[in-house]
Each structure stands twice: as C-alpha cells, then as structure tokens.
XYZ file of C-alpha atoms in Angstrom:
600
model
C -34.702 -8.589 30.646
C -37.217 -7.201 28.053
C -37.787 -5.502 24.569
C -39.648 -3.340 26.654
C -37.200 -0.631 27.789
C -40.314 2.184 27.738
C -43.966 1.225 28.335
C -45.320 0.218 25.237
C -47.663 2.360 23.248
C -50.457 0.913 24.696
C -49.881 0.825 27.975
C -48.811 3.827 27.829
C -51.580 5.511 25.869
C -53.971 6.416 28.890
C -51.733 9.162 29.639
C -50.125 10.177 26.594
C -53.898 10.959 26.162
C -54.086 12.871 29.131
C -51.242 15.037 28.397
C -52.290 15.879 24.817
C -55.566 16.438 26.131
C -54.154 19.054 28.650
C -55.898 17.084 31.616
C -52.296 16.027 32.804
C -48.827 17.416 33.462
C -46.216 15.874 30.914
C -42.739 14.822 32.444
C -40.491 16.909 30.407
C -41.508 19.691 27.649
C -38.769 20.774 25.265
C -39.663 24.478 24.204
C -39.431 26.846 21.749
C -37.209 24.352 18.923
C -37.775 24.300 15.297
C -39.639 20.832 14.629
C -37.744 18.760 12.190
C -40.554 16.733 10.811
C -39.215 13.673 8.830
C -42.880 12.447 7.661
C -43.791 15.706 5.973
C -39.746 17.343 5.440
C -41.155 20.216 6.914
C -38.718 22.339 9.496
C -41.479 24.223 11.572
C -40.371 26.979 13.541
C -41.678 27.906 17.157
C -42.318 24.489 18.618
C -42.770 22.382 21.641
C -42.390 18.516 22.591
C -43.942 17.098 25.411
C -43.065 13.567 26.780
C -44.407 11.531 28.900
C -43.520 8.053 30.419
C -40.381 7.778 27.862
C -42.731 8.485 24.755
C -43.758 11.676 23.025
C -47.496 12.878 23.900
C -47.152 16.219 21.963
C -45.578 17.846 19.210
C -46.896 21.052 18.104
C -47.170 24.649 19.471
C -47.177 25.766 22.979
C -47.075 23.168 24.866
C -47.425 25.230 28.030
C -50.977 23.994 28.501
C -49.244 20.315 29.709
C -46.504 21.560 31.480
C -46.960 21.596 35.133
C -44.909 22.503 38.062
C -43.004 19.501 38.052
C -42.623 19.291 34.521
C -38.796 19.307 33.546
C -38.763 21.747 30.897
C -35.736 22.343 28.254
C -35.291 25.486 26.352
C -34.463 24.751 22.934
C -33.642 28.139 22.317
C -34.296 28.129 18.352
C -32.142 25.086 17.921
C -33.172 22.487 15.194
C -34.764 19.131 17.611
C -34.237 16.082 15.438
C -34.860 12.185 15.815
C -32.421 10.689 17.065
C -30.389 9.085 14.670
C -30.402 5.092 13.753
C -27.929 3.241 12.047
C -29.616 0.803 9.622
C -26.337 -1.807 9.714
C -23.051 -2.168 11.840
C -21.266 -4.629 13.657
C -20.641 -3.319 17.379
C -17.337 -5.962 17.733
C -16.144 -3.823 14.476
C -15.544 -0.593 16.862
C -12.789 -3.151 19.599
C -16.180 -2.564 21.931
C -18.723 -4.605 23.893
C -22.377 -3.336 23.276
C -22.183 -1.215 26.252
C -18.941 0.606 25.659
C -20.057 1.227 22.126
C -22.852 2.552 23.355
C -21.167 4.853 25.616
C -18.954 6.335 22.732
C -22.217 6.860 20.142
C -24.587 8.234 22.474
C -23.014 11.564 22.626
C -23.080 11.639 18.564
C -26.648 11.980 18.434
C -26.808 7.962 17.755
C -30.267 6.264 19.446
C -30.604 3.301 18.089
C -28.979 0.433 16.287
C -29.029 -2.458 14.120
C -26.471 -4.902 14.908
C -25.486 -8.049 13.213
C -22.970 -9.841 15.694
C -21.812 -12.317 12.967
C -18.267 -11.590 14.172
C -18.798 -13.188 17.860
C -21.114 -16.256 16.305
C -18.265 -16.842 14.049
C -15.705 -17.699 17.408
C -18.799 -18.447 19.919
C -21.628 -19.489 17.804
C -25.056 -19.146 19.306
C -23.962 -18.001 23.032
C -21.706 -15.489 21.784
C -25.095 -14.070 19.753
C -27.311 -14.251 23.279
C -24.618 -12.559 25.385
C -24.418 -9.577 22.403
C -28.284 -9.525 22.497
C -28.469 -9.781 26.515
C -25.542 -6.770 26.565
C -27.654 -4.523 23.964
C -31.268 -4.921 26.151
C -29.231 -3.373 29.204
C -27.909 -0.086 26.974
C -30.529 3.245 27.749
C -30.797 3.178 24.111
C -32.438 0.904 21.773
C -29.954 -1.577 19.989
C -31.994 -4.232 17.807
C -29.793 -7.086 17.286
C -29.783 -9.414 13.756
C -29.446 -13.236 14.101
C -26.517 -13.758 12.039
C -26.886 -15.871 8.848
C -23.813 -17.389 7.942
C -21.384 -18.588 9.955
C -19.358 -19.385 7.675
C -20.224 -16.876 5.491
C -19.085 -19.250 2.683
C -19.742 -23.071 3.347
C -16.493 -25.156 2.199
C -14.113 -22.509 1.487
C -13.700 -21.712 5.188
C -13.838 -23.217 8.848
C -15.356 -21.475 11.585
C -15.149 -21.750 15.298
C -18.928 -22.136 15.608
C -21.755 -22.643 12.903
C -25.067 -21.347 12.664
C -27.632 -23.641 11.186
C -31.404 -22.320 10.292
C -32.274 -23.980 13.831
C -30.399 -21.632 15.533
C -31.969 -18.862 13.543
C -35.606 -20.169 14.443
C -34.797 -20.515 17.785
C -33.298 -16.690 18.174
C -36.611 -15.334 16.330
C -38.511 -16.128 19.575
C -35.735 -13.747 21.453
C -36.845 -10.321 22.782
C -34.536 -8.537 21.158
C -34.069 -9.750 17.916
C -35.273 -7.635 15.116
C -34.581 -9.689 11.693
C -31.522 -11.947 9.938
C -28.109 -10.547 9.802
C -26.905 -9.923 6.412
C -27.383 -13.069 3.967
C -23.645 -12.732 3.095
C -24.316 -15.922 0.787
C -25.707 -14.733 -2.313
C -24.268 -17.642 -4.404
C -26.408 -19.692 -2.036
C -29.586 -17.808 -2.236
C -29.205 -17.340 -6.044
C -29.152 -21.331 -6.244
C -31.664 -21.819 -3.614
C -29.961 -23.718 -1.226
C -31.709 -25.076 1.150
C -29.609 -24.303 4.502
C -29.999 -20.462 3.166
C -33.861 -20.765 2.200
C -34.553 -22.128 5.601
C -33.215 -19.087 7.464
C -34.865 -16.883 5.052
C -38.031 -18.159 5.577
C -37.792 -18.493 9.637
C -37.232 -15.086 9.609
C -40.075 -14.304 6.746
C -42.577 -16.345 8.856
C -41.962 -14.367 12.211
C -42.533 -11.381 10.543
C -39.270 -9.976 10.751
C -36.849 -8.532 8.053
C -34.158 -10.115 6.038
C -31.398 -8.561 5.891
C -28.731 -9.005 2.326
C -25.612 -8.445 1.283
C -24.952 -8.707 -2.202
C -21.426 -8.372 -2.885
C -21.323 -8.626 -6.766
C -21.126 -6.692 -9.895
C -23.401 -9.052 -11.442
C -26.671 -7.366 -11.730
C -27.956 -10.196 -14.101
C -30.067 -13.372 -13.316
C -28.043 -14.134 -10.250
C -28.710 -10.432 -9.051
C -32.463 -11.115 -9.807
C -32.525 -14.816 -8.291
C -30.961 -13.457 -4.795
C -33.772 -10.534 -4.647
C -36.576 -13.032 -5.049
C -35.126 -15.418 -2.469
C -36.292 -12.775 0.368
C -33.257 -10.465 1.563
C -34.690 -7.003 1.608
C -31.831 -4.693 1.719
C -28.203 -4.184 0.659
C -25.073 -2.233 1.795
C -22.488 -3.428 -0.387
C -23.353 -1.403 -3.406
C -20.677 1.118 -4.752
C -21.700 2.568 -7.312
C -25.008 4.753 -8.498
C -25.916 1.443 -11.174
C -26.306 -0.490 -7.981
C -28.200 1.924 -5.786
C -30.881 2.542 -8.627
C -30.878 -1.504 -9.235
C -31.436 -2.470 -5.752
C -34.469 0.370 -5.147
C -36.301 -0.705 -8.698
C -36.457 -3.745 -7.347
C -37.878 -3.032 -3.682
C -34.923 -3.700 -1.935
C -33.451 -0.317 0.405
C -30.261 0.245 -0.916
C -27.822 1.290 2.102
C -25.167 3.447 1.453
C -22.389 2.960 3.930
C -19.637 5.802 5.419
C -17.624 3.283 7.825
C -13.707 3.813 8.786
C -12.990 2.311 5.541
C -15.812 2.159 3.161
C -16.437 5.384 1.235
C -19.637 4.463 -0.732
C -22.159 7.264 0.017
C -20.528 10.112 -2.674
C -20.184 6.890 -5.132
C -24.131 6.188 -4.975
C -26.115 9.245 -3.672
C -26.322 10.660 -6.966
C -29.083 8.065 -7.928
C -31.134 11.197 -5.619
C -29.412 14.384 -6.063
C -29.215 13.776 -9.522
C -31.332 11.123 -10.744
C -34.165 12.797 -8.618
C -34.822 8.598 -7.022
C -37.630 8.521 -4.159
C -35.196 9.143 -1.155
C -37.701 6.694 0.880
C -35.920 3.872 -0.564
C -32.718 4.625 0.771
C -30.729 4.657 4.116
C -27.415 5.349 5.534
C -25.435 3.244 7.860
C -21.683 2.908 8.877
C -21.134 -1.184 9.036
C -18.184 -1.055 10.097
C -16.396 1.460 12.537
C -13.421 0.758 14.464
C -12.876 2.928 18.446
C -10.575 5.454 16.891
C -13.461 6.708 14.187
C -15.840 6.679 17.009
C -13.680 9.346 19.337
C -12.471 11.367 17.266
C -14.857 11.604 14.199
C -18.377 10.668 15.432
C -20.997 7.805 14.422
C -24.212 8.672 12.322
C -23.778 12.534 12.692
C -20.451 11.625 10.688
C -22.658 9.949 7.972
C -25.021 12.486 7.624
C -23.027 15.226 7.919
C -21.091 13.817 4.573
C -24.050 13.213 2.520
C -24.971 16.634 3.107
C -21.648 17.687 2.087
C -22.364 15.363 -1.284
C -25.019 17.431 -2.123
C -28.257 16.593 -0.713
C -30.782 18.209 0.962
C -30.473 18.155 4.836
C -34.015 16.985 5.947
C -33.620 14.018 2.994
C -30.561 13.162 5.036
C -31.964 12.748 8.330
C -34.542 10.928 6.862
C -32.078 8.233 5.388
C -30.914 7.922 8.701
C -34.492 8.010 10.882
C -37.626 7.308 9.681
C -36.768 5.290 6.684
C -34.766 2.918 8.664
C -37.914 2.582 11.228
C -39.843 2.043 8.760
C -37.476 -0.887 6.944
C -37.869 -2.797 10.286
C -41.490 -2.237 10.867
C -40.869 0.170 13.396
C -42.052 3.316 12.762
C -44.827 3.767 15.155
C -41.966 3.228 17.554
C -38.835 5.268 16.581
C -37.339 7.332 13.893
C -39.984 10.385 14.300
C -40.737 13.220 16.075
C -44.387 12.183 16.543
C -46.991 10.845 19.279
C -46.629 7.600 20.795
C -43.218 7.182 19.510
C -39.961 6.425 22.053
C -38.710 10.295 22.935
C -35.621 9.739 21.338
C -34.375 13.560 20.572
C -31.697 15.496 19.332
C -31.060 19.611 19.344
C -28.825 20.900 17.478
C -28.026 24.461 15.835
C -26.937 23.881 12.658
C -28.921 21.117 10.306
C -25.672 21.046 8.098
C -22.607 20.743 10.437
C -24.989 18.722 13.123
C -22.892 19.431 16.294
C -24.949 16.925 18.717
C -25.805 19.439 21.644
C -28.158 17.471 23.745
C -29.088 13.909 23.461
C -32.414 12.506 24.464
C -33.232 8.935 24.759
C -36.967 7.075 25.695
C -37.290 10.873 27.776
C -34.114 10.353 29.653
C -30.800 13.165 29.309
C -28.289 10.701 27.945
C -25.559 13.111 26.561
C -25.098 17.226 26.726
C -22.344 18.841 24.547
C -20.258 15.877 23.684
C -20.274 14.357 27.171
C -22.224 11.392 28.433
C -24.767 11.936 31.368
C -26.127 8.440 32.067
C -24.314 4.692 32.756
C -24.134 1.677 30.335
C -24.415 -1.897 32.098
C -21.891 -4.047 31.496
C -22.576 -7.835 31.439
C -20.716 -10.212 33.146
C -18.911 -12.024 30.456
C -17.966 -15.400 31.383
C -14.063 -16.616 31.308
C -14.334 -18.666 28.488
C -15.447 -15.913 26.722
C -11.916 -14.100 27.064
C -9.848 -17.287 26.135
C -10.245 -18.033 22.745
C -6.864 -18.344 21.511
C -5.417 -21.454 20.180
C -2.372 -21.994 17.767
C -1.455 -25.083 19.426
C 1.805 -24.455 19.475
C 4.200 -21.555 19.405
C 4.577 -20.361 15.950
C 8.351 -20.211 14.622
C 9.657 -18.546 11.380
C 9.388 -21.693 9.153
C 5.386 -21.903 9.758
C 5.461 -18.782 7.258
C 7.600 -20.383 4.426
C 6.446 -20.991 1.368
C 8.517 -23.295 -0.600
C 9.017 -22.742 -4.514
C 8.913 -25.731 -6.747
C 12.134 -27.278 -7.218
C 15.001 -25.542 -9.524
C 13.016 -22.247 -9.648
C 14.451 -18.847 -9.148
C 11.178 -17.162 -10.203
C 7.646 -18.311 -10.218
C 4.563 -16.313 -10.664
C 1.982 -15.687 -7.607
C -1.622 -14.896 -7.060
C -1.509 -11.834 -5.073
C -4.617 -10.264 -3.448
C -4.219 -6.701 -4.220
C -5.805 -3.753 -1.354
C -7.784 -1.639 -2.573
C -7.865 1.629 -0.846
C -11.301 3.113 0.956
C -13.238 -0.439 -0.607
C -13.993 -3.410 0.709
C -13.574 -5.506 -2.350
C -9.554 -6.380 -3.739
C -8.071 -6.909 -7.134
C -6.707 -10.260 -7.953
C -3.696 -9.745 -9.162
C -0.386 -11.852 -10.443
C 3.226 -10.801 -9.917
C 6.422 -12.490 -10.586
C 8.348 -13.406 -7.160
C 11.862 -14.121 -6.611
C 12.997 -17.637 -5.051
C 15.927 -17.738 -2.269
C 16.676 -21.246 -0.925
C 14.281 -22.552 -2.383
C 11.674 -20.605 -0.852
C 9.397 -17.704 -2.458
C 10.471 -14.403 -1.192
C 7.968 -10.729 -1.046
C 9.045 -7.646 -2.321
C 9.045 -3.909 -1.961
C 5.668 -3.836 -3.552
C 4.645 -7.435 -2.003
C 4.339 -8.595 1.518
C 3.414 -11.850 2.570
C -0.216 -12.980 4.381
C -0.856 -15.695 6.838
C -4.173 -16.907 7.774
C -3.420 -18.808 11.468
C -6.145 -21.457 12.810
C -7.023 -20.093 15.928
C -10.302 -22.045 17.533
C -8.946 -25.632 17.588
C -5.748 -25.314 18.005
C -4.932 -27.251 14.916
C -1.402 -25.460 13.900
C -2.454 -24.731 10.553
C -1.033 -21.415 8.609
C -2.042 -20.746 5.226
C 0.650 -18.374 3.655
C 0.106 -16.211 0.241
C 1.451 -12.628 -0.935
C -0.648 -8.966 -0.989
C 0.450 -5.338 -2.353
C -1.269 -2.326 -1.039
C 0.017 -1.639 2.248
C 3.478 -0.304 1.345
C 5.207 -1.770 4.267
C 9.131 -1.114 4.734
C 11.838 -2.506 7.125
C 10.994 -5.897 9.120
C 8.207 -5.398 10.373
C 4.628 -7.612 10.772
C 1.215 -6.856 12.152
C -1.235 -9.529 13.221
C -4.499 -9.385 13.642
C -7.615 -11.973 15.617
C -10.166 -9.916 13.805
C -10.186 -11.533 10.867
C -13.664 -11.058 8.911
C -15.516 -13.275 9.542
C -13.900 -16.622 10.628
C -11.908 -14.845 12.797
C -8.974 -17.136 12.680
C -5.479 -14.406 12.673
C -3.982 -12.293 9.900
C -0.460 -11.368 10.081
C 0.851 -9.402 6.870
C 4.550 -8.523 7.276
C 7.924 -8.371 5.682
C 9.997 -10.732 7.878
C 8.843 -13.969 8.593
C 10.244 -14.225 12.179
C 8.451 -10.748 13.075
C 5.099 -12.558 11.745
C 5.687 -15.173 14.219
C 6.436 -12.883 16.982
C 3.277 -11.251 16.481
C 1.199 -14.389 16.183
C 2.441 -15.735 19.464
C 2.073 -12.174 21.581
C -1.562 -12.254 20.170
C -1.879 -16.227 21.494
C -0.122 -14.205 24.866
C -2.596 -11.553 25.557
C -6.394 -13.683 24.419
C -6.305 -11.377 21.241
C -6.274 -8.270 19.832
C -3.673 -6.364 17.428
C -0.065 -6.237 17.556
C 2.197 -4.610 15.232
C 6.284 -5.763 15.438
C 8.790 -3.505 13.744
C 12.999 -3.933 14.286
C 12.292 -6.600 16.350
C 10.224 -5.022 18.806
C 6.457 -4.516 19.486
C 5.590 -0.776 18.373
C 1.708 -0.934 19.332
C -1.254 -3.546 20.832
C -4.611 -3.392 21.119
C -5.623 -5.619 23.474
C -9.479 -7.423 22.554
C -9.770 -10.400 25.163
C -13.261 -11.027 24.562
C -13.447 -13.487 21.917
C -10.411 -12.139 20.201
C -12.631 -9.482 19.161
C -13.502 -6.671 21.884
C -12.778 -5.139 25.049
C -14.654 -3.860 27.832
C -12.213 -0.927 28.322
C -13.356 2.921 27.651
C -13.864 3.753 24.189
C -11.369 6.289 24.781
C -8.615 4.075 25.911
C -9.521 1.455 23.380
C -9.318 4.724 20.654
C -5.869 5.673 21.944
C -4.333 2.405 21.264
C -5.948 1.941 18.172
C -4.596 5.612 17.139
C -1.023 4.251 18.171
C -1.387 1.420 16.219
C -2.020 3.538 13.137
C 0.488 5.524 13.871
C 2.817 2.294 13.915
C 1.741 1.121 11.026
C 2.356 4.278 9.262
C 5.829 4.411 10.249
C 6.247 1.550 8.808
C 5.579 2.625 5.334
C 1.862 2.176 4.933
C -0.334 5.706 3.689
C -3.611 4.077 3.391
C -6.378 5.348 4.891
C -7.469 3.111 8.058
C -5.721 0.320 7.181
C -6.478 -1.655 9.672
C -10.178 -2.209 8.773
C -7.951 -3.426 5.066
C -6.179 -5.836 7.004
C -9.021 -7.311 8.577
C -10.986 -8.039 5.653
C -8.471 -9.936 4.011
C -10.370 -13.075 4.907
C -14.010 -12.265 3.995
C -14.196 -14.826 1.512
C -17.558 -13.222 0.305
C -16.234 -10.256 -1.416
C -14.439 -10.186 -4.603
C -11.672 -10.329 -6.075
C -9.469 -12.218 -3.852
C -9.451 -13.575 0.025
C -7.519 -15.720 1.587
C -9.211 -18.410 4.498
C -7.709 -21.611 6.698
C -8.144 -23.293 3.537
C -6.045 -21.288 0.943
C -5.947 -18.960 -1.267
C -10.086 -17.841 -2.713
C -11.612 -16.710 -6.074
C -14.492 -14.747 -4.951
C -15.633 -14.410 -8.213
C -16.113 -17.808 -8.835
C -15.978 -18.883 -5.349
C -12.992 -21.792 -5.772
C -10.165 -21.606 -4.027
C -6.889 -21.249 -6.611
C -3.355 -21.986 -5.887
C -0.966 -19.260 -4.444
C 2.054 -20.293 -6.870
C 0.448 -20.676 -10.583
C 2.115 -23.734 -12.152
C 4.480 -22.755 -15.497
C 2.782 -22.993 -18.800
C-alpha cells in the first residue's frame, strides 16, 4: 500500500518531458476544451491536455504534435475542462459510508480528492479504527488524504469515549503514508490555555511538516480567539458569519466555509469576497458533514460550488475555493488542484461553469465517471468482526431507564433544555417550565425528552434531559449510534417505552438509526461498522436514509435534515448546549449544569 497511487513527479518526469517535447506519444489527449486555469482565472478557449503516466505533460494549444496512434484521445467539444474538485474538510463515516462506498457516490460529482478527518471511528475504535479508514482511502482510484484525529474526546472530562487518542498516537500516524495533517483541533479551550496534551499534537504535526487543522467553535473573537491562532491550527470551518471569515483570513488562518446536509454557512460568510472585495486565496469550501441521501440525490462539491455561485461570486473564484487553494493549504499544489504540468490528471468537463453538470470525470488519467455514472471499481477492505460489533448497553433498556424523577412535592420545576437550531450546528440554551406526573418530569408539545446511552462498555448508564426543535407528535422515538463524537446513542422521543424500543433494536442490529412511531418501527438504517457505516451501495444506504426522513417527518418534525440535528446533540464542543454520558453541558463555559434548576 502506498501514497504513491501515480508515479511521482519525478519519476515520472523523463517522459512528461518527452511528451511536451513532442519526441513521445502521450497516453490520452483531451481536445479542443476551454482551459479553466485556476493559477491565472483565465478561461482560454481552443485547448488541449495531454497526459501521460497518470500526470499532465501538456496544457496548451494543439496538442496534436503528442498524440500518436495509440493515444486515447477525448473530444471536449467546447466544454469547460476543470480540476477536479477537492473538499478541504469532511468526515466520510458522516455520509453512513466506508471510504470506498463514499467514494463510489462522489466520484461521479466531479469530486477527486479529499480531506478526511475520521474522528468519528477513533472515537469507538481509537487508533485501529484510524489505520483501517486510512488503509480503505489508499485503495480508492482517487486521492483521499486522511487527518489524524485530535481529540478523542473532543472535550477531556465532560465526556467518555470508547477509545482515546493521546499525542503518541498522533506522532506515530505522522510516519503513515497517507496521512496529510491533524484532524480538526476541536479543543480550542485547550489550545487557548496551552495545554500540554493539545500542544504536543500540535507540534508533532508542525515538526513533520504537515498542516494543523482547527476548529474554533466560538463567538469569542477576543484573546482566546487570538491565543488558539498562535497555538498552530491553520484553518477553520466553523465560522458563520462574514465577522468570522474576515477574522480568521487577517490572521493567516483559511477560513472554510462549509455547505453540508445541515450546515448552511457559505451565503452567511462569502460576502467577506463579493462584497468586501477579501483575497479569495484565503478561502475554501468544503461540506464536513454529508449524510448518503445528500450524496444521491444532490451531489458533493459540485453542490458547494454550484451555491456559492448562486451567492454571487464569480465562477472561476469558486473553483478556485474548491481546487487550487485547498492544494495549496496542504502543501500540495505541485500535485493536485490545477490544470498544469506534472500535476495528477485529475479532470473535469463540463458545459456550463455555473450549473456544473459533471459530464466526464477524470482521475490520475484514468475514466472514473461519464454522465452521472461510475466507470471504474472501489476496493473494499476487509473489515474485521470486531469492527461490526460495537454495541453494548449491558442490558436491555426498559421504560424506567428514561425517567427523570422531580424533586419531591413538585408539580412544576424548571429545566435546562437544549434548544435545535435549524440549518446550524450550534443550539440555544434554553429554560422551560415542565410539568411533574408521579413524581416524574414529563415533555411537552414543544419539548421532547433526550437520552445519551453508554454504548462501548456496556456500563448501563442513560443520561436523560429535555430539547425543543424537532416538533415531534404522537409516541414516537428515534435513536441514533452516531452520536458526534463519542458516539455513545441518542434517542429523542415522546414516549419513554418507544425510546427504549429503539435503543434495544439499535443494540439488535450492531447500530445504525431507528425511528419507532405507534409502537412500531417506521424506518432503520442499518451502520454495522462501528455503529457508524455500512459497506452497502450508496444508493441503498440513500434510500433508507430518505425513508427515515420521511418517518421522521410524519411524525411532526419540518426541519431541514434533521437527522444530522439529532446527531450533534452530543458534540460537547459547540455552544450553547450538549448533552454527553456525563450530563447535561455548558459549552460556553464548558461545565456541565444540572437538567432540573433547583428553586430560588
């Protein structure tokens, strides 16, 4: 297995030389296309590409002195050829997929290469779960870096994990083929006090030359905002508004404007260029998180850039944000992100620069995908069984593990509540008043209880609180082992013996998604491997995940994929309010606070 999946540029350059010198057929010569050029923003008409040994030895005009008879030529016919198109930050276990069945479903969207941070699997399988992400990507015919993830648990104390990564672990994975940088540094309180654990990582990364990644999930742009940006990370994706775009850039950080299944922060930010007239350079798009159904039916990075067109800016700036300015965050572009010599033949035609339908895919010189369809195979690895049986309540759950008992003699008592935000990752903390009924605290309309269940050890343990958002109606409960980013379960519901019946048919099946309404399972998505993904088709995967939308809808929720909501509930990184195995959290000022608030 190798980083290698092209001859390098120098071994390679003997007859990339040849070619461009004419001396020498190239492979494959894609004629007559209008030359996106994402170093200059020039769009050149009447142009050629010629590739050779999975890299480009030509781009210019006429290219008919390289092509011999055996050269595989492609008429572009006047169609726009592009980079293929990179996304800068993303999860693969966020689309239900393993690296190669995520693969499979971007390829035909134009998508060539990715960034992945698989904090989700390190969080249930720790440092092996990382390797057999990494192993999976290095087998894909397109290039997926992966991230060594940098906290697990993403906030020490306020949450147990499955598996934790220590700055060892991050040393060690630096020497890995395939491993282009840290994973988001998801703990900015840490990095703003220097801790140590933190600073470690950092600087393992620092010293092997590689690229920190951040996420700073705070309003404060203060001396805690300053303090995280000198401890090393060197990008962020969880800004949401144009203030934080221009304050990340001015300091030298990329600012990373997401368009996931859930996150909506491109329009929000994007005006620090189209109307603050910001160097474009300094910014990049990404997705972070999108779930099967997004990938199917609405696309991957086409989807991205397509809408940040449609917010105004300038097509060629667009592709840039999503090519050469991420190759060039990770030190790579004299390998990808271009159009240019020596770089990995990673190509896209299309005819419109605008809409961006994805007509024919090219990837390291190779026909990957032609008009929506894939043309070549993903490997699959072979994923051991203990990866697909990480499941443990340690016991079957019953109605009672979801009570919450008021204090005695109430009939009312005021509740934390963490309140969903719609299209955002971060909640509102907010307080309600709560009836009591035999002696236990009851949701309402408005209100539906949360459980976090421990589900690595085995342990038993349900933490139960209240959140509004999700407009649920009827008995009904949905449960969840994707549970950002300990990955214990989330069940929200109405009815506490529906929660446990969902808990236990997730504990049934190795993991997934289940949603009970009436007393009877409406939908499940079935993710065996760690809890998290499945090996299925993307399309298959999609379907169920459409029908579980569809259930959830029916029973009263209207937000916009509110799945990726309900999965989130446990990040205990972003603000307002989370909930984790160990109650009920204060993002803001990371303590945990009590679910019932104790009468004045």
């Amino acid at each position: 297995m190798s980083d290698t999946p092209v001859p390098s540029w120098p071994d390679t350059a003997p007859q990339l030389i040849e070619v461009a010198a004419g001396r020498a057929p190239a492979d494959m010569v894609v004629r007559g296309g209008i030359w996106v050029n994402v170093h200059t923003r020039e769009v050149l008409d009447g142009h050629d590409i010629a590739i050779k040994s999975g890299r480009i030895a030509y781009a210019g005009p006429d290219a008919s002195y390289c092509t011999g008879p055996e050269t595989k030529v492609i008429e572009a016919k006047g169609r726009y050829m592009i980079p293929g198109l990179c996304d800068a930050h993303m999860h693969i276990e966020s689309g239900m997929l393993t690296p190669a069945e995520f693969a499979r479903a971007v390829i035909p969207h134009g998508t060539t290469s990715m960034f992945t941070d698989p904090h989700e699997i390190a969080n249930v399988m720790g440092l092996e779960g990382v390797r057999l992400m990494h192993d999976e990507a290095l087998l894909q015919p397109v290039n997926i870096f992966t991230q060594m993830p940098s906290c697990a648990p993403s906030a020490p104390g306020l949450e147990t994990t499955g598996f934790e990564i220590t700055a060892e672990d991050v040393r060690e994975a630096m020497a890995w083929p395939g491993i282009i940088g840290l994973g988001e540094m998801m703990n900015f309180p840490g990095v703003s006090n220097a801790d140590p654990k933190m600073l470690a990582e950092i600087a393992a990364t620092q010293r092997a030359g590689k690229t920190v990644g951040g996420h700073y999930a705070s309003p404060d742009l203060g001396p805690n905002f300053a303090a995280y940006v000198a401890g090393g990370p060197a990008d962020d994706h969880e800004g949401t508004c144009e203030a934080d775009a221009i304050a990340r850039v001015r300091q030298g950080m990329r600012a990373m404007m997401r368009l996931g299944s859930a996150w909506y922060d491109v329009e929000s930010q994007i005006t620090a260029i189209t109307e603050k007239g910001l160097d474009p350079r300094s910014f990049i798009l990404c997705t972070d998180d999108c779930h099967s159904g997004t990938l199917v039916n609405d696309g991957h990075m086409n989807r991205v850039v397509r809408h940040a067109i449609a917010c105004g800016c300038d097509p060629v700036v667009a592709l840039q944000m999503a090519t050469i300015n991420t190759a060039t965050h990770f030190g790579l572009e004299r390998e990808i992100g271009s159009l240019t010599p020596g770089r990995r033949a990673d190509i896209i035609l299309t005819s419109d620069l605008k809409t961006l339908p994805i007509e024919l895919v090219i990837a390291r010189g190779q026909i990957v995908a032609e008009n929506g369809s894939i043309t070549v195979d993903c490997p699959h690895l072979n994923w051991p069984a203990h990866a697909r049986g990480t499941v443990h309540l340690g016991h079957d759950l019953t109605a009672t593990d979801f009570e919450l008992a008021a204090p005695t003699g109430a009939s009312s008592v005021t509740v934390n509540v963490i309140g969903v935000v719609e299209n955002q990752a971060p909640t509102k903390a907010l307080q309600a008043e709560l009836p009591v009924r035999n002696g236990l605290v009851e949701g309402t309309k408005e209100i539906c209880q949360i459980a976090l269940v421990e589900r690595h050890r085995g342990t038993g343990g349900v933490t139960n609180a209240f959140v509004s958002g999700f407009g649920y109606q009827g008995k009904m409960a949905m449960a969840s082992t994707v549970a950002h980013d300990s990955h214990h379960m989330i069940v929200v519901g109405t009815d506490r013996e529906h929660m446990a019946m969902a808990a236990n048919r997730l504990a049934d099946v190795g993991g997934g998604v289940t949603l009970f309404q009436d007393g009877t399972e409406q939908a499940l998505v079935e993710l065996p491997i760690a809890g998290l993904m499945s090996d299925s088709p993307a399309t298959d995967v999609a379907a169920k995940a459409d029908a579980l939308g569809a259930a959830m809808q029916n029973a009263g929720c209207s937000l916009n994929n509110a799945y990726m909501q309900h999965s989130l509930l446990a990040l205990v990184v972003i603000p307002e309010l989370r909930i984790s195995d160990l109650g009920l959290v204060d993002v803001r000022t990371f303590k945990k606070i009590p679910v019932i608030e104790a009468p004045v």
